[in-house]
mmCIF file of C-alpha atoms in Angstrom:
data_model
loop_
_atom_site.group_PDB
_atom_site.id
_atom_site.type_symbol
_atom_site.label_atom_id
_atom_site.label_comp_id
_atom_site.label_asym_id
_atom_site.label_seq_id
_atom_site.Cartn_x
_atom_site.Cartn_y
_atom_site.Cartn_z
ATOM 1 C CA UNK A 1 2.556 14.100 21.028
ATOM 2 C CA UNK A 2 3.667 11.388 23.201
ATOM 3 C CA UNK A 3 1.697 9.927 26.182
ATOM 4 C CA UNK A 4 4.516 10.499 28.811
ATOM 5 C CA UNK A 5 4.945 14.392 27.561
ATOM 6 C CA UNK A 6 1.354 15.047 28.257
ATOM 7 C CA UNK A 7 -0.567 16.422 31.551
ATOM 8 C CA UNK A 8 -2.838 13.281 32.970
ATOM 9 C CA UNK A 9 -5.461 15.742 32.281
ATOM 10 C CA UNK A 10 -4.608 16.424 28.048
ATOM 11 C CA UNK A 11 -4.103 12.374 28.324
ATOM 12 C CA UNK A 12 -7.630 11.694 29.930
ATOM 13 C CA UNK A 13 -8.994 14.542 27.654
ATOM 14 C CA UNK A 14 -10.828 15.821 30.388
ATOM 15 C CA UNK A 15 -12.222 19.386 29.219
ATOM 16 C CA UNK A 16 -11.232 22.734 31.209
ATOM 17 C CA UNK A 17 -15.090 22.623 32.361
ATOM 18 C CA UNK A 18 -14.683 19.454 33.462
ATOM 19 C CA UNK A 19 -11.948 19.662 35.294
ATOM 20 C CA UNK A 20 -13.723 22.768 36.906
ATOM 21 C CA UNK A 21 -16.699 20.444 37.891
ATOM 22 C CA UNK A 22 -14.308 18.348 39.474
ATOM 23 C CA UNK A 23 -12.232 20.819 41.482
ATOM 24 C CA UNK A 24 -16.084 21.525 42.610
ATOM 25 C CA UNK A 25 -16.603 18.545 43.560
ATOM 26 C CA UNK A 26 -14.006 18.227 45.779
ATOM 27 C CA UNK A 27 -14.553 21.803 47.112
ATOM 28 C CA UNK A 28 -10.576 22.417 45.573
ATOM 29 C CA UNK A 29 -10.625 26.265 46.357
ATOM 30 C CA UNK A 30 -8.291 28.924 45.644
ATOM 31 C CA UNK A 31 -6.552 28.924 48.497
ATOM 32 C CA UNK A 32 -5.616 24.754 47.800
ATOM 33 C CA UNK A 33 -4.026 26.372 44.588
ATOM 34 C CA UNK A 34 -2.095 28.802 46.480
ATOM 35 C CA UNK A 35 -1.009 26.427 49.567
ATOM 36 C CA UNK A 36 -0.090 23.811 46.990
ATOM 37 C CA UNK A 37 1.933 26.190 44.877
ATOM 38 C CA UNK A 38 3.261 27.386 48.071
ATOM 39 C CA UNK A 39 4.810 23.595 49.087
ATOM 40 C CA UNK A 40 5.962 22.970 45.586
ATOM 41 C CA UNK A 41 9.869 24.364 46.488
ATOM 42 C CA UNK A 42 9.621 22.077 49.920
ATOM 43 C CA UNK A 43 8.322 18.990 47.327
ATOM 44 C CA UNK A 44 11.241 19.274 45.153
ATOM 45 C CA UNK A 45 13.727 19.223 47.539
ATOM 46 C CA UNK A 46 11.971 15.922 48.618
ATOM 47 C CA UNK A 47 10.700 14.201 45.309
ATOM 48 C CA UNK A 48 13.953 12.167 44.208
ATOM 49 C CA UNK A 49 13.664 10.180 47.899
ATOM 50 C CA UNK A 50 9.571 10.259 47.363
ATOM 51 C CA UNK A 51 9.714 8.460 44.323
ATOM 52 C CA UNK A 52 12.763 6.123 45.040
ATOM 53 C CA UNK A 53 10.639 5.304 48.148
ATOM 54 C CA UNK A 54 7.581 4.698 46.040
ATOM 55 C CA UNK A 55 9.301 2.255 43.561
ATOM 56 C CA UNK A 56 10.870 0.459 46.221
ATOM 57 C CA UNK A 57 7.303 -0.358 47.541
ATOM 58 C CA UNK A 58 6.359 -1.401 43.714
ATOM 59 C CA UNK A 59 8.974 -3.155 43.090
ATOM 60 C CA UNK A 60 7.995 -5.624 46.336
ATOM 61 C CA UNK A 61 5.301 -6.813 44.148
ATOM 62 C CA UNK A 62 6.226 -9.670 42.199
ATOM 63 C CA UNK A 63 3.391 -8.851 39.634
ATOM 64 C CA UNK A 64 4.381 -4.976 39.202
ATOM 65 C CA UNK A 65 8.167 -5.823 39.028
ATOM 66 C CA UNK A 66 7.729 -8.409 36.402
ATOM 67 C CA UNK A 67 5.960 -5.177 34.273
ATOM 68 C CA UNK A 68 8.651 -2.471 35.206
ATOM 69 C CA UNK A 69 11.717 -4.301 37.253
ATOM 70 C CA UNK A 70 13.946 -3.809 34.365
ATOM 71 C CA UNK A 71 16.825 -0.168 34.296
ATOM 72 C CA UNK A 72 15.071 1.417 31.674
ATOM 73 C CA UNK A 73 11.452 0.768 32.711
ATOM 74 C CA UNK A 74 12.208 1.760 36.188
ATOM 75 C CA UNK A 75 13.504 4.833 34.969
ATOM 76 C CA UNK A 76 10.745 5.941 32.617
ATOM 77 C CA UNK A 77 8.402 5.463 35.290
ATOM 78 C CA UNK A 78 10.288 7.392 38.288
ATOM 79 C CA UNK A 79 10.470 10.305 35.193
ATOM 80 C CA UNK A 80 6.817 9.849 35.107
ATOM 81 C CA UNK A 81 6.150 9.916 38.958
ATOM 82 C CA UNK A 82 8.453 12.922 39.191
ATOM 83 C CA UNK A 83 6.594 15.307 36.648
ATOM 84 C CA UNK A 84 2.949 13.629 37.686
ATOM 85 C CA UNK A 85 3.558 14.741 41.659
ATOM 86 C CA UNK A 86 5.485 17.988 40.292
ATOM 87 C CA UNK A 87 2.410 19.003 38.020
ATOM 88 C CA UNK A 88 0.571 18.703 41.655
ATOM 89 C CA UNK A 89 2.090 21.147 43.162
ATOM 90 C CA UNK A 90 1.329 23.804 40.589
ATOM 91 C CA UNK A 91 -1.532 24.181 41.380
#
């Protein structure tokens, strides 16, 4: 499967008990899950300016523009950003 079609965590191949440790770790309750899934229709009515916002900001950096400052590479990435900050919000 490719890279970009994969959660961070099935990229990172972090195990379901370690991802458990880490939600521990960061005292990541049940009630995160719900408030999170809760914002998730208010982020997706706000992602598209989110991540045009963040790649502006990138894109000030000679050094990350010279990596992704060309059409297609900018758009790969915002696809990226979009699903990365969506998969946030599901909890």
């Amino acid at each position: 499967m490719n890279m970009i079609n994969r959660t961070l965590q099935q990229q990172l191949e972090i195990t379901e008990i370690e991802f458990q440790h880490r939600k521990t770790l960061f005292s990541f309750t049940r009630g995160d899950v719900i408030a999170l899934k809760k914002a998730r229709p208010t982020m997706l009515s706000l992602i598209n300016p989110v991540v045009e916002k963040f790649s502006d900001v990138l894109l000030r950096f000679p050094e990350v523009a010279v990596i992704v400052g060309d059409l297609d590479s900018q758009a790969l990435l915002k696809s990226v950003q979009k699903k990365y900050i969506l998969q946030l919000f599901n909890g």
